[in-house]
C-alpha atoms as one frame of an Amber mdcrd trajectory, in Angstrom:
protein
  -2.028  18.828  16.702  -3.226  19.290  20.274  -6.895  18.782  21.241  -7.578
  22.511  21.363  -5.843  23.315  18.068  -8.255  24.814  15.501  -8.965  22.503
  12.601  -9.724  23.891   9.166 -12.583  22.011   7.547 -11.901  20.702   4.082
 -15.101  20.370   2.053 -13.229  18.416  -0.604 -11.964  15.859   1.893 -15.315
  15.429   3.574 -17.066  14.727   0.284 -14.708  13.154  -2.231 -13.198  10.192
  -0.369 -16.683   8.897   0.315 -17.716   9.021  -3.338 -17.690   5.398  -4.374
 -19.516   2.870  -6.441 -22.312   0.956  -4.736 -20.634  -1.946  -3.014 -22.004
  -4.587  -0.704 -20.051  -5.122   2.487 -22.004  -8.195   3.473 -18.703  -9.936
   4.155 -18.586  -7.961   7.388 -21.821  -6.252   8.393 -20.248  -4.669  11.486
 -18.273  -2.236   9.339 -19.835   1.089   8.354 -18.752   4.130   6.395 -19.981
   6.384   9.222 -18.514   4.265  12.022 -16.624   7.158  13.685 -18.993  10.010
  12.864 -20.176  10.299  16.457 -17.305   8.745  18.418 -14.504  10.659  16.658
 -15.909  13.411  14.408 -12.523  15.143  14.032 -10.951  12.055  12.445 -11.305
  13.107   8.762  -9.677  16.487   9.379  -6.854  15.010  11.438  -6.077  12.570
   8.643  -6.252  15.279   5.997  -4.005  17.733   7.869  -1.289  15.173   8.578
  -1.266  13.634   5.116  -1.271  17.004   3.349   1.797  17.978   5.362   3.467
  14.598   4.807   2.985  14.748   1.029   4.366  18.286   0.947   7.458  17.228
   2.902   8.158  13.872   1.248   7.347  13.148  -2.384   7.672   9.409  -1.733
   5.221   9.172   1.147   2.097   8.318  -0.884   3.859   5.348  -2.452   5.300
   4.354   0.917   1.924   4.358   2.673   0.282   2.471  -0.191   2.992  -0.174
   0.017   2.795  -0.296   3.812  -0.924  -0.984   3.668  -0.566  -3.632   0.976
   2.123  -5.434   2.976  -0.190  -5.365   5.991  -3.325  -6.654   4.252  -1.757
  -9.325   2.065  -0.101 -10.998   5.078  -2.677 -12.450   7.485  -5.215  -9.762
   6.575  -5.726  -6.064   7.313  -4.983  -5.916  11.039  -2.078  -3.429  11.387
   0.214  -6.326  12.307   2.909  -4.827  10.080   3.134  -1.899  12.516   3.980
  -4.059  15.546   7.506  -4.049  16.959   9.277  -7.291  17.785   9.147  -8.446
  21.406  11.006 -11.130  23.326   8.083 -13.452  22.645   7.211 -12.406  19.087
   9.283 -12.064  15.936   7.057  -9.849  13.851   6.760  -8.682  10.267   8.882
  -5.523  10.143  12.220  -7.294   9.888  11.147 -10.070   7.525  12.566 -10.217
   3.980  10.640  -7.833   1.750   9.955  -5.499   4.668  13.215  -4.894   6.515
  14.988  -1.645   5.573  12.271  -1.172   2.981   8.910  -0.226   4.501   8.423
   3.464   5.266   5.756   5.756   6.675   5.521   4.445  10.222   6.165   7.894
  11.676   3.215   9.361   9.742   0.820   6.787  11.173   2.298   7.362  14.656
   1.718  11.110  14.433  -1.881  10.650  13.306  -2.517   8.093  16.048  -1.141
  10.458  18.707  -3.548  13.209  17.660  -6.484  10.844  17.357  -5.806   9.512
  20.857  -5.824  13.088  22.185  -9.283  13.736  20.745 -10.930  10.329  21.093
  -8.888   7.887  23.204  -8.972   4.178  22.418 -11.604   4.659  19.732  -9.970
   4.482  16.288  -7.931   1.435  15.298  -4.469   1.651  13.776  -5.662  -0.383
  10.809  -8.403   2.153  10.044  -5.905   5.004  10.391  -3.565   3.274   7.953
  -6.401   2.742   5.487  -7.634   6.335   5.673  -4.112   7.773   5.484  -3.290
   5.680   2.420  -6.450   6.681   0.608  -5.900  10.370   1.300  -2.232  10.230
   0.234  -3.082   8.554  -3.080  -5.782  11.142  -3.773  -3.372  14.012  -3.048
  -0.994  12.736  -5.759  -3.878  12.716  -8.275  -5.002   9.145  -7.766  -8.532
   7.792  -7.272 -10.475   7.466  -4.060 -12.346   4.367  -2.894 -14.983   3.244
  -0.461 -13.541   2.314   2.925 -15.887   0.753   5.495 -14.608   1.506   8.990
 -14.712  -0.219  12.349 -11.877  -2.649  11.634  -9.869  -3.679  14.680  -6.178
  -4.270  15.275  -4.651  -7.729  15.451  -2.965  -9.179  18.519   0.152 -10.569
  16.873   2.524 -10.413  13.937   4.349 -13.331  12.349   7.753 -13.214  10.649
   7.109 -16.563   8.958   3.794 -15.389   7.476   5.600 -12.670   5.533   7.974
 -15.216   4.021   5.075 -17.451   3.017   2.446 -14.944   1.885   4.079 -11.768
   0.579   4.296 -11.581  -3.242   7.820 -11.023  -4.532   9.141  -8.703  -7.253
  11.294 -11.626  -8.426   8.569 -14.299  -8.389   6.702 -15.650 -11.380   3.243
 -14.434 -12.306   1.868 -17.865 -11.396   3.441 -17.746  -7.932   2.248 -14.230
  -7.147  -1.230 -14.943  -8.514  -1.522 -17.917  -6.157  -0.749 -15.619  -3.220
  -3.469 -13.220  -4.334  -6.079 -15.923  -4.834  -5.321 -17.335  -1.374  -6.658
 -14.018  -0.027  -9.841 -14.031  -2.094  -8.332 -11.692  -4.675  -7.845 -12.591
  -8.336  -5.657 -12.087 -11.386  -7.375  -8.812 -12.240  -6.651  -7.496  -8.738
  -2.994  -8.404  -9.211  -2.754  -6.464 -12.482  -4.685  -3.499 -11.105  -2.817
  -3.246  -7.805   0.487  -3.600  -9.645  -0.509  -0.247 -11.120   0.417   1.241
  -7.754   3.940   1.117  -9.183   3.047   4.288 -11.032   4.498   6.039  -7.965
   7.516   5.312  -5.808  10.913   3.711  -6.097  12.527   0.284  -5.829  15.905
  -0.639  -4.392  18.559  -2.045  -6.703  18.493  -5.345  -4.855  14.919  -5.979
  -6.029  15.706  -5.835  -9.766  19.490  -6.257 -10.055  19.077  -9.852 -11.216
  17.717  -8.508 -14.526  20.809  -6.383 -15.196  23.744  -8.796 -15.288  22.938
 -12.478 -14.896  19.311 -13.012 -15.762  18.240 -16.590 -15.006  21.865 -17.699
 -14.872  22.589 -16.666 -18.460  25.470 -14.350 -17.594  23.668 -11.699 -19.655
  21.024  -9.048 -18.918  17.339  -9.722 -19.416  17.002  -9.538 -23.224  13.594
  -7.868 -22.957  14.749  -4.893 -20.915  14.888  -1.563 -22.734  18.505  -0.901
 -23.817  18.620   2.735 -22.682  17.093   1.867 -19.331  19.517  -1.044 -18.938
  22.532   1.238 -19.326  21.188   3.711 -16.753  20.343   0.965 -14.271  23.704
  -0.771 -14.629  25.395   2.528 -13.747  23.111   3.021 -10.775  23.323  -0.599
  -9.611  26.812  -1.927 -10.455  27.468  -5.656 -10.295  29.285  -5.623  -6.985
  28.444  -5.695  -3.288  29.504  -2.181  -2.363  26.407  -0.793  -0.691  24.711
   0.224  -3.922  21.998  -2.411  -3.465  20.102   0.224  -1.469  20.167   2.760
  -4.313  16.746   3.719  -5.610  15.293   3.736  -9.115  11.832   5.064 -10.031
   9.199   2.446 -10.721   7.616   4.763 -13.276  10.270   6.755 -15.118   7.665
   8.969 -16.796   5.733  10.403 -13.827   7.365   9.148 -10.670   5.445  11.359
  -8.207   2.019  11.393  -9.899  -0.538   8.616  -9.780  -1.642   7.876 -13.348
  -1.701   5.024 -15.886   1.827   5.579 -17.254   2.988   2.399 -15.506   1.083
   0.353 -18.081   2.406   2.400 -20.991   5.904   1.758 -19.655   5.310  -2.006
 -19.650   4.271  -1.943 -23.295   7.440   0.037 -24.111   9.676  -2.431 -22.275
  10.566  -0.116 -19.415   8.927  -1.975 -16.571  11.439  -2.100 -13.741  10.686
  -5.206 -11.687  10.642  -8.751 -12.961   7.080  -9.103 -11.670   6.088  -5.998
 -13.663   7.655  -7.328 -16.846   5.940 -10.677 -16.279   2.548  -9.062 -16.855
   3.425  -8.707 -20.543   4.442 -12.356 -20.921   0.917 -13.684 -20.318  -1.799
 -13.030 -22.893  -4.545 -12.401 -20.316  -2.584  -9.935 -18.211  -1.021  -8.278
 -21.265  -4.513  -7.548 -22.572  -5.423  -5.859 -19.284  -2.191  -3.872 -19.376
  -3.077  -2.557 -22.821  -6.614  -1.658 -21.721  -5.356   0.332 -18.750  -2.700
   2.073 -20.832  -5.458   3.359 -23.153  -8.081   4.236 -20.541  -7.145   6.106
 -17.359 -10.735   6.158 -16.095 -11.015   2.388 -16.403  -7.808   1.965 -14.428
  -8.960   4.375 -11.712 -12.353   2.679 -11.394 -10.813  -0.783 -11.198  -8.093
   0.380  -8.815 -10.756   1.752  -6.476 -12.607  -1.560  -6.602  -9.446  -3.588
  -5.962  -8.461  -1.367  -3.039 -11.913  -1.894  -1.566 -11.434  -5.641  -1.891
  -7.923  -5.504  -0.451  -9.170  -3.567   2.564 -11.667  -6.339   3.335  -9.087
  -9.146   3.506  -8.956 -10.833   6.915 -10.762  -8.009   8.702 -11.313  -8.145
  12.465 -14.360  -6.383  13.926 -16.816  -6.468  16.776 -15.186  -8.210  19.736
 -12.262  -9.580  17.739  -8.885  -7.926  18.018  -8.495  -4.644  19.885  -8.009
  -0.891  19.566  -4.337  -0.265  20.268  -3.303   2.916  22.060   0.148   2.617
  20.497   0.275   1.146  16.993   3.606  -0.552  17.700   2.507  -2.486  20.789
  -0.327  -4.885  21.571  -2.452  -3.597  24.430  -2.881  -5.922  27.419  -5.403
  -5.683  30.237  -3.088  -3.817  32.605  -1.489  -1.535  30.036   1.409  -2.404
  27.739
């Protein structure tokens, strides 16, 4: 989209994404919902146009952007560090375990950033673009919207080691993953709610294969996995190193491309894919929340919106901290890049 390209206004986009419950953002008073209204008024339409096209062209992109944003915010805070390329002096986050050959959607953020820079140079941060793009993509696949205060700034570094230490794992225990959430000011409820993002998207065989053949060293599959699903997954992910580890299985077998509460229904029926998903049913507190969300879509949507708001406030940079990158992959220095 060039600067002189006509932009079709979308009344729905301008109104709906800013419908949110009354939330205090006292944790960072420099952020505002109208932060770019004067400095970059075309921003909402640019986001909408790009994400509408991306969702039409790639049914996985909403899940990919949601995952990309989570992996950014949960590791050293929401600062777009996950978008940075490695340099000779910095081993960043992209190639760390859990991210490498797994994260997607970078090209969508790049395309949005290029158009935004054409209209309002060095004004809108990559982290705000990622947040807005994710929210719009989730809404376009029938998910909820959430309040998103803007004016966040991009970080100056990325850290390979931080990913290893801070990123929750699909193979980790509920206790371990909960500790990683609480270290960010999030809680057990946020973990259960944000796990509901697995209502869209896919997982690679390597992330759940341990459940299929030799669960916890038993030489047998996970006894709690649904028998029909087990047979399908064993065919898709055979017990050999032949390149099939990259094969994909839907996280929600019922409605893989639509954001809804079927993920929780699946867990109750024993068809949760990841070990971390299944673990939510092994704890009485989280199992109760799973059942509540499986019965009440509106409750899930409301709580998901609240948890996404909270996630987007983790480790935020604003004011004079951080920077506004011109290129989301590269930290800007005084004399250019």
